[in-house]
Coordinates of C-alpha atoms in Angstrom, one line a residue:
Chain A
M42 CA -50.1 -100.7 -145.7
K43 CA -53.0 -101.4 -143.4
K44 CA -54.4 -98.0 -143.9
F45 CA -55.2 -98.8 -147.6
K46 CA -57.2 -101.8 -147.1
P47 CA -60.6 -100.4 -146.5
G48 CA -60.2 -98.3 -149.7
K49 CA -59.1 -101.5 -151.7
L50 CA -62.1 -103.3 -150.3
L51 CA -64.5 -100.5 -151.4
L52 CA -63.0 -100.6 -154.9
Y53 CA -63.5 -104.4 -155.1
V54 CA -67.1 -103.9 -153.9
I55 CA -67.8 -101.3 -156.6
L56 CA -66.2 -103.4 -159.4
I57 CA -68.0 -106.6 -158.3
L58 CA -71.3 -104.8 -158.0
Y59 CA -70.9 -103.4 -161.4
A60 CA -69.8 -106.6 -163.0
V61 CA -73.0 -108.3 -161.5
V62 CA -75.1 -105.4 -163.0
T63 CA -73.4 -106.0 -166.4
L64 CA -73.8 -109.8 -166.3
I65 CA -77.4 -110.1 -165.1
P66 CA -79.2 -109.4 -168.4
F67 CA -76.9 -111.8 -170.3
L68 CA -77.3 -114.6 -167.7
W69 CA -81.0 -114.1 -167.4
A70 CA -81.4 -114.3 -171.2
L71 CA -79.0 -117.3 -171.4
G72 CA -80.8 -119.1 -168.6
S73 CA -84.2 -118.4 -170.1
S74 CA -83.2 -119.7 -173.5
F75 CA -83.0 -123.1 -171.8
K76 CA -86.3 -122.9 -170.1
T77 CA -89.6 -124.4 -171.0
L78 CA -92.4 -122.2 -172.0
G79 CA -94.3 -123.3 -168.8
E80 CA -91.5 -122.0 -166.6
I81 CA -91.3 -118.8 -168.6
V82 CA -95.1 -118.1 -168.2
S83 CA -94.9 -119.0 -164.5
G84 CA -92.8 -115.9 -164.0
S85 CA -90.3 -117.6 -161.8
I86 CA -87.0 -115.7 -161.2
N87 CA -84.6 -118.7 -161.3
F88 CA -81.6 -118.0 -163.3
F89 CA -81.0 -121.8 -163.8
P90 CA -83.8 -123.4 -165.5
K91 CA -85.7 -126.1 -163.5
E92 CA -86.2 -128.2 -166.5
F93 CA -83.2 -127.8 -168.8
T94 CA -84.3 -128.0 -172.5
F95 CA -82.7 -127.5 -176.0
D96 CA -86.2 -127.3 -177.6
N97 CA -86.1 -123.5 -178.0
Y98 CA -82.9 -123.7 -180.1
K99 CA -84.4 -126.7 -182.1
Q100 CA -87.5 -124.7 -182.5
I101 CA -85.9 -121.6 -184.1
F102 CA -83.7 -123.7 -186.4
L103 CA -86.2 -126.2 -187.5
E104 CA -89.6 -124.6 -187.3
Q105 CA -88.7 -121.0 -188.2
K106 CA -87.5 -121.8 -191.7
L107 CA -86.1 -118.4 -192.3
F108 CA -83.9 -118.3 -189.3
P109 CA -80.9 -120.1 -190.8
R110 CA -81.4 -117.9 -193.8
W111 CA -81.2 -114.6 -191.9
L112 CA -78.0 -116.1 -190.2
F113 CA -76.5 -116.7 -193.5
N114 CA -77.5 -113.2 -194.8
S115 CA -75.9 -111.6 -191.9
L116 CA -72.7 -113.7 -192.1
F117 CA -72.4 -113.2 -195.8
I118 CA -73.0 -109.4 -195.8
G119 CA -70.8 -109.1 -192.7
V120 CA -67.9 -111.1 -194.1
A121 CA -67.9 -109.7 -197.8
G122 CA -68.4 -106.2 -196.5
T123 CA -65.5 -106.5 -194.0
L124 CA -63.1 -107.9 -196.6
L125 CA -63.9 -105.2 -199.1
N126 CA -63.5 -102.5 -196.4
L127 CA -60.1 -103.9 -195.3
L128 CA -58.9 -103.8 -198.9
F129 CA -60.3 -100.5 -200.0
N130 CA -59.8 -98.5 -196.8
S131 CA -56.1 -99.6 -196.8
M132 CA -55.6 -98.8 -200.4
A133 CA -57.1 -95.3 -199.9
G134 CA -55.2 -94.8 -196.7
Y135 CA -52.0 -95.9 -198.5
A136 CA -52.6 -93.5 -201.3
L137 CA -53.4 -90.6 -199.1
A138 CA -50.2 -91.2 -197.0
R139 CA -47.7 -92.1 -199.7
L140 CA -48.6 -91.3 -203.2
S141 CA -48.9 -87.8 -204.6
F142 CA -51.6 -87.0 -207.1
P143 CA -53.5 -83.9 -208.1
G144 CA -56.5 -83.3 -205.7
K145 CA -55.1 -85.3 -202.9
K146 CA -55.3 -82.5 -200.3
P147 CA -59.0 -81.5 -201.0
L148 CA -59.9 -85.2 -201.1
F149 CA -58.4 -85.7 -197.6
I150 CA -60.3 -82.6 -196.3
L151 CA -63.5 -83.9 -197.9
I152 CA -63.0 -87.2 -196.1
L153 CA -62.6 -85.5 -192.7
A154 CA -65.7 -83.4 -193.4
I155 CA -67.8 -86.4 -194.2
L156 CA -66.8 -87.8 -190.8
M157 CA -69.1 -85.3 -189.3
I158 CA -72.3 -85.8 -191.4
P159 CA -74.9 -88.0 -189.7
A160 CA -76.2 -91.0 -191.7
Q161 CA -79.8 -89.7 -191.5
V162 CA -78.9 -87.1 -194.2
T163 CA -77.9 -89.5 -196.8
M164 CA -80.4 -92.4 -195.7
I165 CA -83.4 -91.1 -197.9
P166 CA -81.5 -90.2 -201.1
N167 CA -79.5 -93.5 -200.8
Y168 CA -82.9 -95.4 -200.7
L169 CA -84.0 -93.7 -203.9
I170 CA -80.6 -94.3 -205.6
L171 CA -80.7 -98.1 -204.7
K172 CA -84.3 -98.2 -205.8
E173 CA -83.2 -96.7 -209.2
F174 CA -80.4 -99.3 -209.5
G175 CA -82.9 -102.1 -208.6
W176 CA -80.7 -102.9 -205.7
L177 CA -83.4 -103.0 -203.0
N178 CA -83.5 -106.4 -201.4
T179 CA -80.1 -107.3 -202.6
Y180 CA -76.8 -108.2 -201.0
Q181 CA -75.0 -105.6 -203.1
G182 CA -77.4 -102.9 -201.9
M183 CA -76.1 -103.6 -198.4
I184 CA -72.5 -104.2 -199.2
I185 CA -71.5 -101.7 -202.1
P186 CA -72.6 -98.3 -200.4
A187 CA -70.8 -99.5 -197.1
M188 CA -67.6 -101.0 -198.8
I189 CA -65.5 -98.1 -197.7
N190 CA -65.5 -96.3 -194.4
V191 CA -64.1 -92.8 -193.9
T192 CA -63.2 -93.4 -190.3
F193 CA -61.0 -96.3 -191.2
I194 CA -59.6 -94.5 -194.2
F195 CA -58.4 -91.9 -191.9
M196 CA -57.1 -94.5 -189.4
M197 CA -55.2 -96.3 -192.1
R198 CA -53.7 -93.0 -193.4
Q199 CA -52.3 -92.3 -190.0
F200 CA -50.9 -95.9 -189.8
F201 CA -49.1 -95.7 -193.1
I202 CA -47.7 -92.2 -192.4
N203 CA -45.7 -93.8 -189.6
F204 CA -44.7 -96.8 -191.6
P205 CA -41.0 -97.2 -192.3
K206 CA -40.4 -96.2 -195.9
E207 CA -37.0 -98.1 -196.2
L208 CA -38.8 -101.4 -196.5
E209 CA -40.8 -100.3 -199.5
E210 CA -37.8 -98.8 -201.2
A211 CA -35.9 -102.0 -200.7
A212 CA -38.7 -104.0 -202.2
E213 CA -38.8 -101.6 -205.1
I214 CA -35.0 -102.1 -205.8
D215 CA -35.8 -105.9 -205.7
G216 CA -38.1 -105.2 -208.8
L217 CA -41.5 -105.0 -207.2
N218 CA -43.9 -102.5 -208.6
R219 CA -46.2 -100.3 -206.6
F220 CA -49.0 -102.9 -206.4
G221 CA -46.5 -105.6 -205.5
V222 CA -45.0 -103.6 -202.8
F223 CA -48.4 -102.7 -201.4
F224 CA -49.9 -106.2 -201.5
R225 CA -46.7 -108.3 -200.6
I226 CA -44.9 -105.9 -198.1
V227 CA -47.2 -103.2 -196.9
L228 CA -50.4 -105.1 -196.2
P229 CA -48.8 -108.1 -194.4
L230 CA -47.1 -105.7 -192.1
A231 CA -50.3 -103.7 -191.3
K232 CA -51.9 -106.8 -189.7
P233 CA -52.5 -105.3 -186.2
A234 CA -54.2 -102.3 -187.8
L235 CA -56.3 -104.5 -190.1
A236 CA -57.4 -106.9 -187.2
A237 CA -58.7 -103.9 -185.2
Q238 CA -60.5 -102.6 -188.3
A239 CA -61.9 -105.9 -189.2
I240 CA -63.6 -106.3 -185.9
F241 CA -65.2 -102.9 -185.9
V242 CA -66.3 -103.1 -189.5
F243 CA -67.8 -106.5 -189.0
M244 CA -69.7 -105.5 -185.8
G245 CA -70.9 -102.6 -187.7
F246 CA -72.5 -104.8 -190.4
W247 CA -73.5 -107.4 -188.0
N248 CA -75.3 -105.2 -185.6
D249 CA -76.7 -102.6 -188.2
F250 CA -80.4 -102.2 -187.8
M251 CA -81.4 -99.1 -189.8
R252 CA -80.0 -99.9 -193.2
P253 CA -81.4 -103.4 -193.6
L254 CA -84.7 -102.1 -192.2
I255 CA -84.8 -99.6 -195.1
I256 CA -83.2 -101.7 -197.9
M257 CA -84.7 -105.1 -197.1
S258 CA -88.5 -105.5 -197.3
D259 CA -88.4 -109.2 -198.4
P260 CA -88.3 -111.5 -195.4
T261 CA -85.9 -113.9 -197.1
M262 CA -83.3 -111.0 -197.4
F263 CA -83.6 -109.9 -193.7
T264 CA -80.5 -109.9 -191.6
L265 CA -80.6 -111.1 -188.1
P266 CA -81.6 -107.8 -186.3
L267 CA -84.5 -107.5 -188.6
G268 CA -85.5 -111.1 -188.4
L269 CA -85.3 -110.9 -184.6
N270 CA -87.6 -108.0 -184.7
T271 CA -90.2 -109.6 -186.8
F272 CA -89.7 -112.8 -184.6
K273 CA -90.7 -110.6 -181.7
G274 CA -93.9 -109.7 -183.3
Q275 CA -94.8 -113.2 -184.3
Y276 CA -93.8 -115.0 -181.1
I277 CA -94.9 -112.2 -178.8
S278 CA -95.2 -114.2 -175.7
Y279 CA -92.7 -116.9 -176.6
W280 CA -89.8 -115.3 -174.8
N281 CA -88.0 -118.6 -174.6
Y282 CA -87.6 -118.6 -178.4
I283 CA -86.8 -114.9 -178.6
M284 CA -84.0 -115.4 -176.0
A285 CA -82.6 -118.5 -177.7
A286 CA -82.5 -116.5 -181.0
S287 CA -80.8 -113.6 -179.2
M288 CA -78.2 -116.0 -177.9
V289 CA -77.6 -117.4 -181.3
F290 CA -77.1 -113.9 -182.6
T291 CA -74.7 -112.9 -179.9
L292 CA -72.4 -115.9 -180.0
P293 CA -70.4 -115.1 -183.1
V294 CA -69.5 -111.6 -181.8
L295 CA -68.5 -113.1 -178.4
L296 CA -66.1 -115.6 -180.2
L297 CA -64.7 -112.8 -182.3
Y298 CA -64.1 -110.8 -179.2
G299 CA -62.4 -113.8 -177.4
F300 CA -60.0 -114.3 -180.4
F301 CA -59.1 -110.6 -180.8
N302 CA -59.6 -109.2 -177.4
R303 CA -56.2 -107.3 -177.4
Y304 CA -56.9 -105.7 -180.9
F305 CA -60.2 -104.4 -179.5
I306 CA -58.7 -102.5 -176.8
K307 CA -55.9 -101.2 -179.0
G308 CA -58.3 -100.3 -181.7
I309 CA -60.3 -98.2 -179.3
S310 CA -57.5 -96.6 -177.7
F311 CA -56.3 -95.6 -181.2
T312 CA -59.5 -93.9 -182.0
G313 CA -59.4 -92.3 -178.5
G314 CA -57.9 -89.1 -179.9
K315 CA -54.2 -89.9 -179.3
Chain B
M105 CA -34.2 -85.6 -220.6
S106 CA -34.2 -86.2 -216.9
N107 CA -36.9 -83.7 -216.5
R108 CA -39.1 -85.7 -218.7
N109 CA -38.3 -88.9 -216.8
F110 CA -39.2 -87.1 -213.7
S111 CA -42.5 -85.9 -215.0
K112 CA -43.2 -89.4 -216.4
A113 CA -42.6 -90.9 -212.9
K114 CA -44.9 -88.3 -211.4
A115 CA -47.6 -89.0 -213.9
R116 CA -47.3 -92.7 -213.1
E117 CA -47.5 -92.2 -209.5
A118 CA -50.6 -90.0 -209.9
G119 CA -52.1 -92.8 -212.0
Q120 CA -51.3 -95.2 -209.3
G121 CA -52.8 -92.8 -206.7
Y122 CA -56.1 -92.8 -208.6
V123 CA -56.2 -96.5 -209.1
F124 CA -55.7 -97.0 -205.3
M125 CA -58.4 -94.3 -204.7
S126 CA -60.9 -95.6 -207.2
P127 CA -63.2 -97.7 -205.1
T128 CA -63.3 -94.9 -202.5
L129 CA -64.0 -92.3 -205.1
L130 CA -66.8 -94.3 -206.6
V131 CA -68.6 -94.8 -203.3
L132 CA -67.9 -91.2 -202.3
L133 CA -69.6 -89.9 -205.4
L134 CA -72.4 -92.4 -205.7
F135 CA -73.4 -92.9 -202.1
I136 CA -72.2 -90.0 -200.0
I137 CA -71.5 -86.7 -202.0
G138 CA -74.3 -87.4 -204.5
P139 CA -76.8 -88.2 -201.9
I140 CA -75.9 -85.2 -199.8
L141 CA -76.7 -83.0 -202.8
Y142 CA -79.8 -85.1 -203.6
A143 CA -80.9 -84.6 -200.0
I144 CA -80.6 -80.8 -200.4
F145 CA -82.8 -81.1 -203.6
L146 CA -85.4 -83.3 -201.8
A147 CA -85.5 -80.9 -198.7
F148 CA -86.9 -78.2 -201.1
H149 CA -89.4 -80.6 -202.8
K150 CA -92.6 -82.4 -202.3
V151 CA -91.9 -86.0 -203.2
Q152 CA -94.5 -88.4 -204.6
L153 CA -93.3 -92.1 -204.8
L154 CA -96.2 -93.7 -206.5
G155 CA -94.7 -95.4 -209.6
A156 CA -92.4 -92.9 -211.1
A157 CA -91.1 -90.4 -208.6
D158 CA -92.6 -87.0 -208.8
F159 CA -91.0 -83.9 -207.4
Q160 CA -92.7 -80.6 -206.8
Y161 CA -90.7 -77.5 -205.8
V162 CA -92.0 -76.1 -202.6
G163 CA -89.2 -73.7 -201.5
F164 CA -88.8 -73.5 -197.7
D165 CA -92.2 -75.0 -197.0
N166 CA -90.7 -78.2 -195.6
F167 CA -88.6 -76.2 -193.1
T168 CA -91.3 -73.9 -192.0
K169 CA -93.6 -76.9 -191.7
I170 CA -91.3 -78.3 -188.9
M171 CA -92.2 -75.3 -186.6
N172 CA -96.0 -76.2 -186.7
D173 CA -95.7 -79.9 -186.4
E174 CA -96.7 -81.2 -183.1
K175 CA -95.2 -84.5 -183.7
A176 CA -91.9 -83.0 -184.5
K177 CA -91.9 -80.9 -181.3
I178 CA -92.6 -84.0 -179.2
A179 CA -89.8 -85.9 -181.0
L180 CA -87.4 -83.1 -180.5
W181 CA -88.3 -82.7 -176.8
N182 CA -87.9 -86.4 -176.3
T183 CA -84.5 -86.4 -178.1
F184 CA -83.4 -83.5 -176.1
K185 CA -84.4 -84.9 -172.7
Y186 CA -82.7 -88.1 -173.7
V187 CA -79.4 -86.4 -174.7
I188 CA -79.3 -84.1 -171.7
I189 CA -79.7 -87.0 -169.1
V190 CA -77.8 -89.8 -170.9
V191 CA -74.6 -87.9 -172.0
P192 CA -73.6 -86.6 -168.5
V193 CA -74.6 -89.8 -166.7
Q194 CA -72.8 -92.2 -169.1
T195 CA -69.7 -89.9 -169.1
I196 CA -69.4 -89.7 -165.3
L197 CA -70.1 -93.4 -164.9
A198 CA -67.4 -94.2 -167.5
L199 CA -65.0 -92.0 -165.7
V200 CA -65.5 -93.4 -162.3
L201 CA -65.4 -97.0 -163.6
A202 CA -62.2 -96.3 -165.4
A203 CA -60.5 -94.7 -162.5
T204 CA -61.8 -97.6 -160.2
L205 CA -60.3 -100.2 -162.6
N206 CA -57.1 -98.2 -162.9
A207 CA -56.4 -98.2 -159.2
G208 CA -53.9 -101.1 -159.4
I209 CA -56.3 -103.7 -158.5
K210 CA -55.9 -107.5 -159.3
G211 CA -58.2 -109.0 -161.9
Q212 CA -58.3 -105.8 -163.9
K213 CA -58.5 -107.6 -167.2
F214 CA -61.2 -109.9 -166.0
F215 CA -63.6 -107.0 -165.1
R216 CA -62.6 -105.1 -168.3
I217 CA -63.8 -108.1 -170.4
I218 CA -67.1 -108.4 -168.5
Y219 CA -67.8 -104.7 -168.7
F220 CA -67.2 -104.7 -172.3
L221 CA -69.8 -107.3 -173.2
P222 CA -72.8 -104.8 -173.6
T223 CA -70.8 -102.8 -176.2
L224 CA -70.3 -105.9 -178.3
T225 CA -73.8 -107.0 -178.3
S226 CA -76.2 -105.7 -180.9
S227 CA -78.7 -103.1 -180.0
A228 CA -81.5 -105.2 -181.2
V229 CA -80.6 -108.1 -178.8
L230 CA -80.2 -105.8 -175.9
T231 CA -83.4 -104.1 -176.5
L232 CA -85.2 -107.5 -176.7
I233 CA -83.5 -108.7 -173.4
F234 CA -84.4 -105.5 -171.6
M235 CA -88.0 -105.6 -172.9
W236 CA -88.3 -108.9 -171.4
M237 CA -86.8 -107.9 -168.1
Y238 CA -89.1 -104.8 -168.2
N239 CA -92.2 -107.0 -168.6
Q240 CA -95.0 -106.4 -166.0
N241 CA -94.1 -109.8 -164.6
G242 CA -90.3 -109.4 -165.4
L243 CA -87.1 -109.3 -163.5
F244 CA -87.1 -105.6 -162.8
N245 CA -90.5 -105.6 -161.1
K246 CA -89.6 -108.7 -159.2
F247 CA -86.4 -107.1 -158.0
L248 CA -88.4 -104.1 -156.8
S249 CA -90.9 -106.3 -155.1
I250 CA -88.1 -107.8 -152.9
F251 CA -87.7 -104.4 -151.3
G252 CA -91.5 -103.9 -151.1
L253 CA -91.4 -101.2 -153.9
P254 CA -94.2 -101.1 -156.4
G255 CA -93.5 -102.3 -160.0
Y256 CA -93.8 -100.2 -163.1
N257 CA -95.4 -100.8 -166.4
W258 CA -91.9 -99.9 -168.0
I259 CA -93.0 -100.4 -171.6
G260 CA -96.6 -99.3 -171.6
D261 CA -96.6 -96.3 -169.3
P262 CA -95.8 -93.1 -171.2
S263 CA -94.3 -91.4 -168.3
I264 CA -91.7 -94.2 -167.8
A265 CA -91.0 -95.7 -171.3
L266 CA -88.3 -93.2 -172.3
N267 CA -86.6 -93.6 -168.9
A268 CA -86.5 -97.3 -169.5
I269 CA -84.6 -96.8 -172.7
M270 CA -82.2 -94.3 -171.0
M271 CA -81.4 -96.8 -168.3
M272 CA -80.7 -99.5 -170.8
N273 CA -78.5 -97.3 -173.0
I274 CA -76.5 -95.8 -170.2
W275 CA -75.8 -99.4 -169.2
S276 CA -74.8 -100.4 -172.7
T277 CA -72.6 -97.5 -173.8
A278 CA -70.8 -96.3 -170.6
P279 CA -68.3 -99.3 -170.7
F280 CA -67.3 -98.3 -174.2
Y281 CA -66.3 -94.9 -173.0
M282 CA -64.7 -96.4 -170.0
V283 CA -62.2 -98.2 -172.2
I284 CA -61.3 -94.9 -173.9
Y285 CA -60.8 -93.4 -170.5
L286 CA -58.7 -96.4 -169.3
A287 CA -56.3 -95.8 -172.3
A288 CA -56.0 -92.1 -171.5
L289 CA -55.3 -92.9 -167.8
Q290 CA -52.2 -94.7 -168.8
D291 CA -50.8 -91.5 -170.0
I292 CA -51.0 -89.5 -166.8
P293 CA -47.5 -89.4 -165.4
E294 CA -47.3 -91.2 -162.1
S295 CA -45.1 -88.4 -160.7
L296 CA -48.0 -86.2 -160.5
Y297 CA -49.7 -88.5 -158.1
E298 CA -46.6 -89.0 -156.1
A299 CA -46.2 -85.3 -155.7
A300 CA -49.8 -85.0 -154.6
E301 CA -49.2 -87.8 -152.0
L302 CA -46.3 -86.0 -150.5
D303 CA -48.6 -83.0 -150.1
G304 CA -51.0 -85.2 -148.2
A305 CA -53.7 -85.5 -150.8
N306 CA -56.3 -88.4 -150.2
V307 CA -57.7 -90.6 -152.9
F308 CA -60.7 -88.4 -153.8
Q309 CA -58.5 -85.2 -153.9
K310 CA -56.1 -87.0 -156.3
F311 CA -59.0 -88.0 -158.5
L312 CA -60.6 -84.5 -158.4
F313 CA -57.4 -82.5 -158.9
I314 CA -55.2 -84.7 -161.1
T315 CA -57.2 -87.3 -162.7
V316 CA -60.1 -85.2 -163.9
P317 CA -58.2 -82.2 -165.2
N318 CA -55.7 -84.3 -167.0
L319 CA -58.4 -86.2 -168.8
R320 CA -60.0 -83.0 -170.0
P321 CA -59.3 -83.5 -173.7
V322 CA -60.5 -87.2 -173.6
T323 CA -63.7 -86.0 -171.8
S324 CA -64.3 -83.6 -174.5
F325 CA -64.0 -86.4 -177.1
V326 CA -66.3 -88.7 -175.1
V327 CA -68.9 -86.0 -174.8
I328 CA -68.9 -85.1 -178.5
M329 CA -69.2 -88.8 -179.4
G330 CA -71.9 -89.2 -176.8
L331 CA -73.8 -86.2 -178.3
I332 CA -73.6 -87.5 -181.7
G333 CA -74.6 -91.0 -180.7
T334 CA -77.6 -89.9 -178.4
F335 CA -79.1 -87.5 -181.0
Q336 CA -79.2 -90.3 -183.3
L337 CA -81.3 -92.7 -181.1
F338 CA -83.4 -95.0 -183.3
D339 CA -82.9 -98.8 -183.0
Q340 CA -84.0 -99.0 -179.4
S341 CA -87.0 -96.7 -179.9
Y342 CA -88.1 -98.5 -182.9
I343 CA -87.9 -102.0 -181.4
F344 CA -89.3 -100.9 -178.0
S345 CA -92.4 -99.4 -179.7
G346 CA -92.7 -101.7 -182.7
G347 CA -91.8 -98.6 -184.9
S348 CA -94.6 -96.3 -183.6
G349 CA -92.7 -94.3 -181.0
G350 CA -95.5 -95.1 -178.5
P351 CA -96.9 -95.4 -176.0
N352 CA -98.5 -92.0 -176.7
N353 CA -95.3 -90.8 -178.6
S354 CA -93.3 -91.0 -175.4
T355 CA -90.4 -92.9 -177.2
L356 CA -90.7 -91.0 -180.4
T357 CA -87.2 -89.6 -181.3
V358 CA -86.2 -87.3 -184.2
V359 CA -84.7 -90.1 -186.2
L360 CA -87.7 -92.4 -185.7
L361 CA -89.8 -89.5 -186.9
I362 CA -87.6 -89.0 -190.0
Y363 CA -88.0 -92.8 -190.7
Q364 CA -91.7 -92.6 -190.4
Y365 CA -92.2 -89.6 -192.6
A366 CA -89.7 -91.0 -195.2
F367 CA -91.0 -94.6 -195.4
K368 CA -94.2 -95.0 -193.7
S369 CA -96.4 -92.1 -194.9
M370 CA -97.0 -91.0 -198.4
G371 CA -95.8 -87.7 -199.8
T372 CA -93.7 -86.7 -196.9
M373 CA -90.2 -87.8 -198.0
G374 CA -89.1 -84.4 -198.8
Y375 CA -90.2 -83.2 -195.4
A376 CA -88.3 -86.0 -193.9
A377 CA -85.3 -84.9 -195.7
A378 CA -85.7 -81.4 -194.3
I379 CA -85.9 -82.7 -190.8
A380 CA -82.8 -84.8 -191.3
F381 CA -81.0 -81.6 -192.3
A382 CA -82.3 -79.8 -189.3
L383 CA -81.0 -82.7 -187.1
A384 CA -77.6 -82.5 -188.8
I385 CA -77.5 -78.8 -187.9
V386 CA -78.6 -79.4 -184.3
I387 CA -75.8 -82.0 -183.9
L388 CA -73.3 -79.6 -185.4
I389 CA -74.3 -76.7 -183.1
A390 CA -74.2 -79.0 -180.0
T391 CA -70.7 -80.2 -180.8
L392 CA -69.5 -76.6 -181.5
I393 CA -71.0 -75.5 -178.2
Q394 CA -69.3 -78.4 -176.3
R395 CA -66.0 -77.5 -178.0
K396 CA -66.2 -73.9 -177.0
F397 CA -66.9 -74.9 -173.4
S398 CA -64.1 -77.3 -173.2
K399 CA -61.6 -74.8 -174.8
E400 CA -62.6 -72.1 -172.4
E401 CA -62.1 -74.5 -169.5
S402 CA -58.7 -75.6 -170.5
L403 CA -57.4 -72.0 -170.1
Y404 CA -57.4 -72.3 -166.4

């Protein structure tokens, strides 16, 4: 037993050191978001502000008129996009797993093939198509093209293939039609898979930088990542504001993570090729 | 009679299938398949976007132009350097972290939660936090000066800027792959380790001769995901350099170049589409090579 101790100690040292390396940028940003500009400029390396202030947060919400709007845009696009993805990816996954219709196999192969195509290939034509539709600088321009996700269609198909058929058959005998079975029996039982999917899809929308950069040129339609970037240009030496804005941006995802921690890990191990 | 009922049921099921698939089919056609075909068309044309779009057929010109484009060469070289360094480092770091976390230590969950933070946080936020820490007067240089080391101009020095992005991204993506490794580690049978212990293997031997070989399929997955991700580096370069790829093109990546040619300079949209295709092919070849390697390895 004693022989193991130095090894264990070494493990703890590695783990704690890496935890510190991970946390420092966050703590540094958080601490700075409560510092006065004077302390920021002085270049002190205190993690805790000498003079604790909420002014930076007040400033970004009150003076920067567009900031609440960017927050709303991000939330709206993220929530609407996620709900549509949950519904449509499940429907497609269910059809590919359970229903038979002509063209199902080639369609499935096509979906697998699309998984491998990088977004940059479709980026330019998509811009031109959205322009043609008059969807630049609109919510639908951000949401509709991304309201399905082939990765999660594939994931839902795998999930429904392993789903017990007996339940559906029993519900059908009780007089539910296909859509009733799907919405009232199948979807409620798919909650764990839907939760994992919801987190990843929402984070995808929330953190997306390139698509809004291309689609949104009107500052009132910016999402937070874009807004933050222009903010940086505008307040180039006001790092206290920039850090406060960054913290506001990060909080919703941290809350989401706190609530759904177990689904996160499950979702990842699911995509881990098992 | 029963045959007709049967085919009726079949037709109904097919109809239901298409109803369930309809949103997906719509998006696939309009925003994925259509655009792929459109991209092929664009890659062979010179595109003018003033008022009504104007397309002029130029054959393979866009593709041959890539060979003589100095900026494209720089972007490709930067991206290549980035991939070659970041993918192995983040993979090894993820593996070591996962193995350490899996060694039956108390507080495993706690560490896992902390390690996962950077993966959750948006690239825009992380880049801004790091840009501030990379400041001339920032935390990194302060830290170096504690040890009497000279500071760097992390953002402004062309010989350092790309390295600064590499450090940041290794830090932020390694934990994601660590979680994938952690899941896979649960599947290695305990009996293998017990047998090795009986043979007198120490911790490092167990890691090298049991853990690493058993994780080979997952490593292959992690490396492929890493390749795809690193080849597409964009957000960090864009924010770091304010969209320019500077200083002195040192953070110019292939995707940033595609963005610039497509949306920032006139008449080069078709050329940008051609570079996007070239990138897709490079990624495809890289993953195929990786697959080939990992298959040959698993023969042993």
